[in-house]
Amino acid sequence: MTARSTRTPDALMRPEVLAQPAYQVADATGLIKLDAMENPHPWPGALEDAWLEALRDPQLNRYPDAQARDLAEQVRAAHGVPEAAGLMFGNGSDELIQILVTAIAGSGRPVMAPEPTFVMYGVLARALGVRFVGVPLNADFTLDLAAMREAMAEHNPAVVFLAYPNNPTGTLDDAATVEAVVDANPGVTVVDEAYAPFAAHSFLSRVGADDGLMVMRTVSKLGLAGARLGYLAGTPAWIDALDRLRLPYNINTLTQRSVAFALEHREALDAQARGVIDERDRLGERLAATTGVEQVFPSQANFILFRVREGHGHASFAALRDAGILIKDVGRAHPLLADCLRVTVGRPDENDAFLAALGQALST
Ligand SMILES: Cc1ncc(COP(=O)(O)O)c(C=O)c1O
């Protein structure tokens, strides 16, 4: 009989996967939730009724439209995806990152990203046995172009991910800097525009002609995080190739219909995004005026990264949680982030509660 020890995860899974904890999602029950860059506003009541009407007769006995054609039409019209570009959907942009890394896994070339950045690029590279090369940002969290150029020349990456604006910093780099990375990259650059609804610039209109550039987006931050939908736009050659790795029917019928409906009525979501931008600017000013807040980093996203007095990062996070407010403690995620906290822009009343509790936490 086979020895039991040969059947265990330890025996059959790669040690670097076993060493990596599962993605942790904090329990926000009963708390003001300012940790995950969600849109804090529900849909206006009348719109919700119309949406429920649009979901009538969902035909859940049938598989979804495998190509999500209605949804693709809505996305192209709503966000101006160039006609020449191919378009592919994922179950959140996380799935698209997974597909991209899977696609290049046999190339022997690494995945690269500036750091600190969105953790899933590294997490998924490690999960899929692909080397990940992180290139430190400048201390002000802008891209270090010289370091990126050097690292690309040395490591010959297959994919460079650039979160634009970046998470957790909120930085939107100069377009010329991003273009310089695309030009110097021997592989493909994926500009991850998860926070596009709140940012002043986008590369989406540029995709379709150059195999070296793809743009990834999500509807999560716009107000549809529960639907789980991301999309990737690139040359048809890239999208056709990546489509071979997409699971059949990866976008379920309810998501296809709900997001298509939401984009048809996007004025409501766009108005909410404009409100979030106004509120972000107010929150940033108030944070900068809070005693004990040392730095507030400029943000083009729906969150703000700030640094508190040395040694007070984790304690401030814990005091806020005790006061019923959940934000994100990123202080230990990267040396450049020491004592940094990230707060998602909430409703005005939620932001006021956060500011009051933070002021209290930092005064003790
Ligand atoms: C830069 C960036 N890209 C992608 C994602 C994931 O988005 P989705 O909800 O579509 O998986 C996030 C989520 O926080 C993010 O910050």
Coordinates of C-alpha atoms and ligand atoms in Angstrom, one line a residue:
M1 CA 0.0 0.0 0.0
T2 CA 1.2 3.5 -0.8
A3 CA 2.7 5.4 2.1
R4 CA 0.2 8.1 3.3
S5 CA 3.0 10.7 3.3
T6 CA 3.1 10.7 -0.5
R7 CA -0.5 12.0 -0.7
T8 CA -0.2 15.1 1.4
P9 CA -0.1 18.7 0.1
D10 CA 3.5 18.8 1.5
A11 CA 4.5 16.0 -0.8
L12 CA 2.6 17.2 -3.9
M13 CA 2.6 21.0 -3.9
R14 CA 5.5 23.4 -4.5
P15 CA 7.0 24.7 -1.2
E16 CA 6.7 28.3 -2.3
V17 CA 3.0 27.9 -2.8
L18 CA 2.6 26.2 0.6
A19 CA 4.7 29.0 2.2
Q20 CA 2.3 31.7 0.9
P21 CA -0.8 32.3 3.1
A22 CA -4.2 32.4 1.3
Y23 CA -5.3 35.9 0.4
Q24 CA -6.6 37.4 3.6
V25 CA -9.8 39.4 3.6
A26 CA -10.5 41.2 6.9
D27 CA -13.9 40.6 8.6
A28 CA -15.7 44.0 8.4
T29 CA -18.8 42.9 10.2
G30 CA -20.2 45.8 12.1
L31 CA -17.4 48.2 11.0
I32 CA -17.3 51.2 8.7
K33 CA -15.6 49.6 5.7
L34 CA -12.9 51.7 4.2
D35 CA -10.4 49.0 3.4
A36 CA -11.1 47.7 -0.1
M37 CA -11.6 50.6 -2.5
E38 CA -15.3 49.9 -3.0
N39 CA -17.8 52.5 -4.1
P40 CA -19.6 53.4 -0.9
H41 CA -22.9 54.3 -2.6
P42 CA -25.6 51.9 -3.5
W43 CA -27.6 52.4 -6.7
P44 CA -30.4 54.9 -6.6
G45 CA -33.6 53.0 -5.8
A46 CA -35.3 53.4 -9.2
L47 CA -32.3 52.1 -11.0
E48 CA -32.2 49.1 -8.7
D49 CA -35.8 48.3 -9.6
A50 CA -35.0 48.6 -13.3
W51 CA -32.0 46.3 -12.9
L52 CA -34.1 43.6 -11.2
E53 CA -36.5 43.9 -14.1
A54 CA -33.6 43.4 -16.5
L55 CA -32.7 40.2 -14.7
R56 CA -36.1 38.7 -15.2
D57 CA -36.1 35.4 -17.1
P58 CA -32.4 34.9 -16.5
Q59 CA -32.4 31.4 -18.1
L60 CA -30.1 30.0 -15.5
N61 CA -30.8 26.5 -17.0
R62 CA -28.6 27.6 -19.9
Y63 CA -24.8 28.3 -20.0
P64 CA -24.0 32.0 -20.3
D65 CA -23.1 33.6 -23.7
A66 CA -19.5 32.3 -24.0
Q67 CA -18.3 35.4 -25.8
A68 CA -20.4 37.8 -23.6
R69 CA -21.4 39.7 -26.8
D70 CA -23.9 42.2 -25.4
L71 CA -21.6 43.0 -22.6
A72 CA -18.7 43.5 -25.0
E73 CA -20.7 45.9 -27.0
Q74 CA -21.6 47.9 -23.9
V75 CA -18.0 48.0 -22.6
R76 CA -16.6 49.1 -26.0
A77 CA -19.2 51.9 -26.2
A78 CA -19.0 53.0 -22.6
H79 CA -15.2 53.1 -22.2
G80 CA -14.1 53.8 -25.8
V81 CA -12.2 50.6 -26.4
P82 CA -10.6 51.1 -29.9
E83 CA -12.2 49.1 -32.7
A84 CA -8.9 47.6 -33.7
A85 CA -8.3 46.2 -30.2
G86 CA -9.3 42.7 -29.0
L87 CA -11.2 42.4 -25.8
M88 CA -11.4 39.7 -23.2
F89 CA -13.3 39.3 -19.9
G90 CA -12.2 37.8 -16.6
N91 CA -13.8 36.9 -13.4
G92 CA -12.4 40.1 -11.9
S93 CA -9.1 41.4 -13.3
D94 CA -7.4 39.0 -10.9
E95 CA -8.4 36.2 -13.3
L96 CA -6.9 38.1 -16.2
I97 CA -3.6 38.5 -14.3
Q98 CA -3.7 34.7 -13.7
I99 CA -4.3 34.1 -17.4
L100 CA -1.5 36.4 -18.5
V101 CA 1.0 34.8 -16.1
T102 CA 0.0 31.3 -17.1
A103 CA 0.5 32.3 -20.8
I104 CA 4.1 33.3 -20.3
A105 CA 5.0 30.6 -17.7
G106 CA 6.8 28.5 -20.2
S107 CA 8.9 31.3 -21.6
G108 CA 11.6 31.1 -18.9
R109 CA 11.2 34.9 -18.6
P110 CA 10.0 36.6 -15.4
V111 CA 7.1 38.9 -14.4
M112 CA 8.2 42.3 -13.3
A113 CA 6.5 45.2 -11.5
P114 CA 7.6 48.2 -9.6
E115 CA 7.1 47.8 -5.8
P116 CA 5.2 48.5 -3.7
T117 CA 2.3 47.7 -5.9
F118 CA -0.8 45.5 -6.2
V119 CA 0.2 42.2 -4.5
M120 CA -1.5 39.8 -6.9
Y121 CA 1.1 40.2 -9.6
G122 CA 3.7 38.6 -7.3
V123 CA 1.3 36.2 -5.6
L124 CA 0.1 34.8 -9.0
A125 CA 3.6 34.6 -10.4
R126 CA 4.8 32.6 -7.4
A127 CA 1.7 30.4 -7.5
L128 CA 2.4 29.6 -11.2
G129 CA 6.1 28.9 -10.7
V130 CA 7.2 32.1 -12.6
R131 CA 10.0 34.3 -11.2
F132 CA 8.9 37.7 -10.0
V133 CA 11.2 40.7 -10.1
G134 CA 10.1 43.7 -8.1
V135 CA 11.8 47.1 -8.8
P136 CA 11.6 49.6 -6.0
L137 CA 9.8 52.9 -6.6
N138 CA 11.3 56.2 -5.7
A139 CA 10.7 57.3 -2.1
D140 CA 7.9 59.6 -3.3
F141 CA 6.3 56.5 -5.0
T142 CA 6.9 57.6 -8.6
L143 CA 8.4 55.1 -11.0
D144 CA 12.2 54.9 -11.0
L145 CA 12.7 54.9 -14.7
A146 CA 16.4 54.3 -14.7
A147 CA 16.0 51.3 -12.3
M148 CA 13.2 49.9 -14.5
R149 CA 15.3 50.3 -17.6
E150 CA 18.2 48.6 -15.9
A151 CA 16.1 45.7 -14.5
M152 CA 14.4 45.1 -17.9
A153 CA 17.7 45.0 -19.6
E154 CA 19.1 42.6 -17.0
H155 CA 16.0 40.3 -16.5
N156 CA 14.3 40.3 -20.0
P157 CA 10.8 40.2 -18.5
A158 CA 7.9 38.6 -20.4
V159 CA 5.4 40.9 -18.8
V160 CA 5.7 44.2 -16.9
F161 CA 2.6 45.2 -14.8
L162 CA 2.1 48.9 -14.2
A163 CA -0.8 49.8 -12.0
Y164 CA -1.9 53.2 -13.2
P165 CA -2.8 54.7 -10.8
N166 CA -0.8 52.5 -8.5
N167 CA -2.2 50.6 -5.5
P168 CA -1.5 51.2 -2.6
T169 CA 0.1 54.6 -3.3
G170 CA -2.5 56.3 -5.5
T171 CA 0.3 57.7 -7.7
L172 CA -0.4 58.4 -11.4
D173 CA 3.0 58.5 -13.1
D174 CA 3.7 60.8 -16.0
A175 CA 2.4 59.4 -19.3
A176 CA 5.9 59.9 -20.8
T177 CA 7.4 57.7 -18.1
V178 CA 5.0 54.9 -18.8
E179 CA 5.6 55.2 -22.5
A180 CA 9.4 55.0 -21.8
V181 CA 8.8 51.7 -20.0
V182 CA 6.6 50.4 -22.8
D183 CA 9.4 51.3 -25.3
A184 CA 12.2 49.8 -23.3
N185 CA 10.4 46.6 -22.3
P186 CA 11.4 43.6 -24.3
G187 CA 8.1 42.0 -23.3
V188 CA 4.6 43.2 -23.0
T189 CA 3.5 46.0 -20.7
V190 CA 0.1 45.6 -19.0
V191 CA -1.1 49.0 -17.8
D192 CA -3.6 48.1 -15.0
E193 CA -6.2 50.8 -14.9
A194 CA -8.3 49.5 -12.1
Y195 CA -8.8 53.1 -10.8
A196 CA -9.5 54.7 -14.1
P197 CA -12.9 56.2 -13.0
F198 CA -10.9 58.5 -10.7
A199 CA -7.8 59.2 -12.7
A200 CA -7.0 62.0 -15.1
H201 CA -5.3 60.0 -17.8
S202 CA -5.7 56.6 -19.5
F203 CA -3.9 54.5 -22.1
L204 CA -7.0 52.7 -23.3
S205 CA -7.3 54.7 -26.6
R206 CA -3.8 53.5 -27.5
V207 CA -4.3 49.8 -27.5
G208 CA -4.8 47.6 -30.5
A209 CA -1.8 48.4 -32.7
D210 CA 1.2 47.6 -30.6
D211 CA 1.8 44.1 -29.3
G212 CA 3.8 45.7 -26.5
L213 CA 0.9 47.4 -24.8
M214 CA -2.3 46.0 -23.1
V215 CA -4.7 47.8 -20.8
M216 CA -6.6 46.0 -18.1
R217 CA -9.6 47.4 -16.3
T218 CA -12.2 46.3 -13.8
V219 CA -15.7 47.4 -12.9
S220 CA -15.0 46.7 -9.2
K221 CA -14.0 50.2 -8.2
L222 CA -16.7 51.9 -10.2
G223 CA -19.4 50.4 -8.0
L224 CA -19.8 46.8 -9.2
A225 CA -17.3 44.9 -7.0
G226 CA -19.8 42.2 -6.3
A227 CA -20.2 41.4 -10.0
R228 CA -16.5 40.3 -10.4
L229 CA -15.7 41.6 -13.9
G230 CA -12.5 42.7 -15.4
Y231 CA -11.4 43.2 -19.0
L232 CA -8.2 43.2 -21.0
A233 CA -7.7 45.1 -24.2
G234 CA -4.8 44.4 -26.5
T235 CA -3.9 43.5 -30.1
P236 CA -6.2 40.8 -31.6
A237 CA -3.1 38.5 -31.8
W238 CA -2.6 38.7 -28.0
I239 CA -6.3 38.4 -27.1
D240 CA -6.8 35.4 -29.5
A241 CA -3.8 33.7 -27.9
L242 CA -4.8 34.4 -24.3
D243 CA -8.4 33.2 -25.0
R244 CA -7.0 29.7 -25.3
L245 CA -6.4 29.8 -21.5
R246 CA -9.7 31.3 -20.5
L247 CA -12.1 28.8 -18.9
P248 CA -15.3 28.3 -20.9
Y249 CA -18.2 30.5 -19.7
N250 CA -16.0 32.3 -17.1
I251 CA -18.4 35.2 -16.9
N252 CA -21.7 34.1 -15.5
T253 CA -25.1 35.2 -16.9
L254 CA -26.0 37.4 -13.9
T255 CA -22.8 39.3 -14.2
Q256 CA -23.1 39.7 -17.9
R257 CA -26.6 41.1 -17.7
S258 CA -25.9 43.2 -14.6
V259 CA -22.8 44.9 -15.8
A260 CA -24.3 45.5 -19.3
F261 CA -27.3 47.1 -17.6
A262 CA -25.1 49.2 -15.3
L263 CA -23.0 50.5 -18.2
E264 CA -26.2 51.3 -20.2
H265 CA -27.2 53.5 -17.2
R266 CA -23.6 54.6 -16.4
E267 CA -24.5 58.2 -15.8
A268 CA -25.5 57.2 -12.2
L269 CA -22.2 55.5 -11.6
D270 CA -20.2 58.3 -13.3
A271 CA -21.9 60.8 -11.0
Q272 CA -21.0 58.7 -8.0
A273 CA -17.3 58.6 -9.2
R274 CA -17.3 62.4 -9.5
G275 CA -18.6 62.6 -5.9
V276 CA -15.9 60.3 -4.7
I277 CA -13.2 62.5 -6.4
D278 CA -14.5 65.6 -4.6
E279 CA -14.6 63.7 -1.4
R280 CA -11.1 62.4 -1.9
D281 CA -9.8 65.9 -2.3
R282 CA -11.6 67.0 0.9
L283 CA -10.4 64.0 2.8
G284 CA -6.8 64.6 1.6
E285 CA -6.9 68.2 2.9
R286 CA -8.4 67.2 6.2
L287 CA -5.8 64.4 6.6
A288 CA -2.9 66.8 5.9
A289 CA -4.2 69.1 8.7
T290 CA -4.4 66.2 11.2
T291 CA -1.7 66.3 13.9
G292 CA 0.4 63.2 13.8
V293 CA -0.1 62.6 10.0
E294 CA 3.3 63.2 8.6
Q295 CA 2.6 62.7 4.9
V296 CA -0.4 62.5 2.6
F297 CA 0.5 61.1 -0.8
P298 CA -1.3 62.7 -3.9
S299 CA -3.9 60.2 -5.1
Q300 CA -5.6 59.8 -8.5
A301 CA -7.6 56.8 -7.1
N302 CA -10.5 56.3 -4.7
F303 CA -8.2 55.9 -1.7
I304 CA -5.5 57.8 0.0
L305 CA -2.1 56.6 1.3
F306 CA -0.8 58.5 4.3
R307 CA 2.0 58.2 6.8
V308 CA 1.7 58.7 10.5
R309 CA 4.3 59.5 13.2
E310 CA 7.2 57.0 13.2
G311 CA 6.2 53.8 15.1
H312 CA 2.5 54.7 15.2
G313 CA 1.2 53.0 12.0
H314 CA 0.0 49.7 13.4
A315 CA -1.3 51.2 16.6
S316 CA -3.3 53.8 14.7
F317 CA -4.8 51.1 12.5
A318 CA -5.7 49.0 15.6
A319 CA -7.2 52.1 17.4
L320 CA -9.4 52.8 14.4
R321 CA -10.6 49.3 14.3
D322 CA -11.5 49.4 17.9
A323 CA -13.4 52.6 17.1
G324 CA -15.4 50.7 14.5
I325 CA -13.5 51.7 11.4
L326 CA -11.6 49.3 9.1
I327 CA -8.9 50.7 6.9
K328 CA -5.7 48.9 5.6
D329 CA -2.5 48.7 7.4
V330 CA 0.2 48.5 4.6
G331 CA 3.1 49.5 6.9
R332 CA 4.7 46.0 6.8
A333 CA 4.1 45.3 3.1
H334 CA 7.3 47.0 1.9
P335 CA 10.1 49.0 3.6
L336 CA 9.1 52.1 1.7
L337 CA 5.6 51.9 3.3
A338 CA 6.8 52.1 7.0
D339 CA 4.0 53.6 9.1
C340 CA 1.7 54.0 6.1
L341 CA -2.0 53.4 6.1
R342 CA -4.4 53.3 3.2
V343 CA -8.0 54.6 3.5
T344 CA -10.7 54.1 0.9
V345 CA -12.8 57.2 0.2
G346 CA -16.2 56.5 1.8
R347 CA -19.4 58.5 2.2
P348 CA -18.9 62.0 3.8
D349 CA -20.3 60.8 7.1
E350 CA -18.0 57.7 7.1
N351 CA -14.9 59.9 6.2
D352 CA -15.8 62.3 9.0
A353 CA -16.1 59.4 11.5
F354 CA -12.7 58.1 10.3
L355 CA -11.0 61.6 10.6
A356 CA -12.4 62.0 14.1
A357 CA -11.2 58.5 15.2
L358 CA -7.8 59.1 13.6
G359 CA -7.4 62.4 15.3
Q360 CA -8.2 60.7 18.6
A361 CA -5.8 57.8 17.9
L362 CA -3.0 60.1 17.1
S363 CA -3.5 62.4 20.1
T364 CA -2.8 59.7 22.6
Ligands
LIG1 C1 -4.3 47.7 -9.3 C2 -5.3 46.7 -9.1 N1 -5.6 45.8 -10.1 C3 -6.5 44.9 -10.0 C4 -7.3 44.7 -8.9 C5 -8.3 43.6 -8.8 O1 -9.5 44.0 -9.3 P1 -10.7 42.9 -9.5 O2 -11.7 43.3 -8.4 O3 -11.2 43.2 -10.8 O4 -10.1 41.6 -9.4 C6 -7.1 45.6 -7.8 C7 -7.9 45.4 -6.6 O5 -7.7 46.0 -5.6 C8 -6.1 46.6 -7.9 O6 -5.8 47.4 -6.9

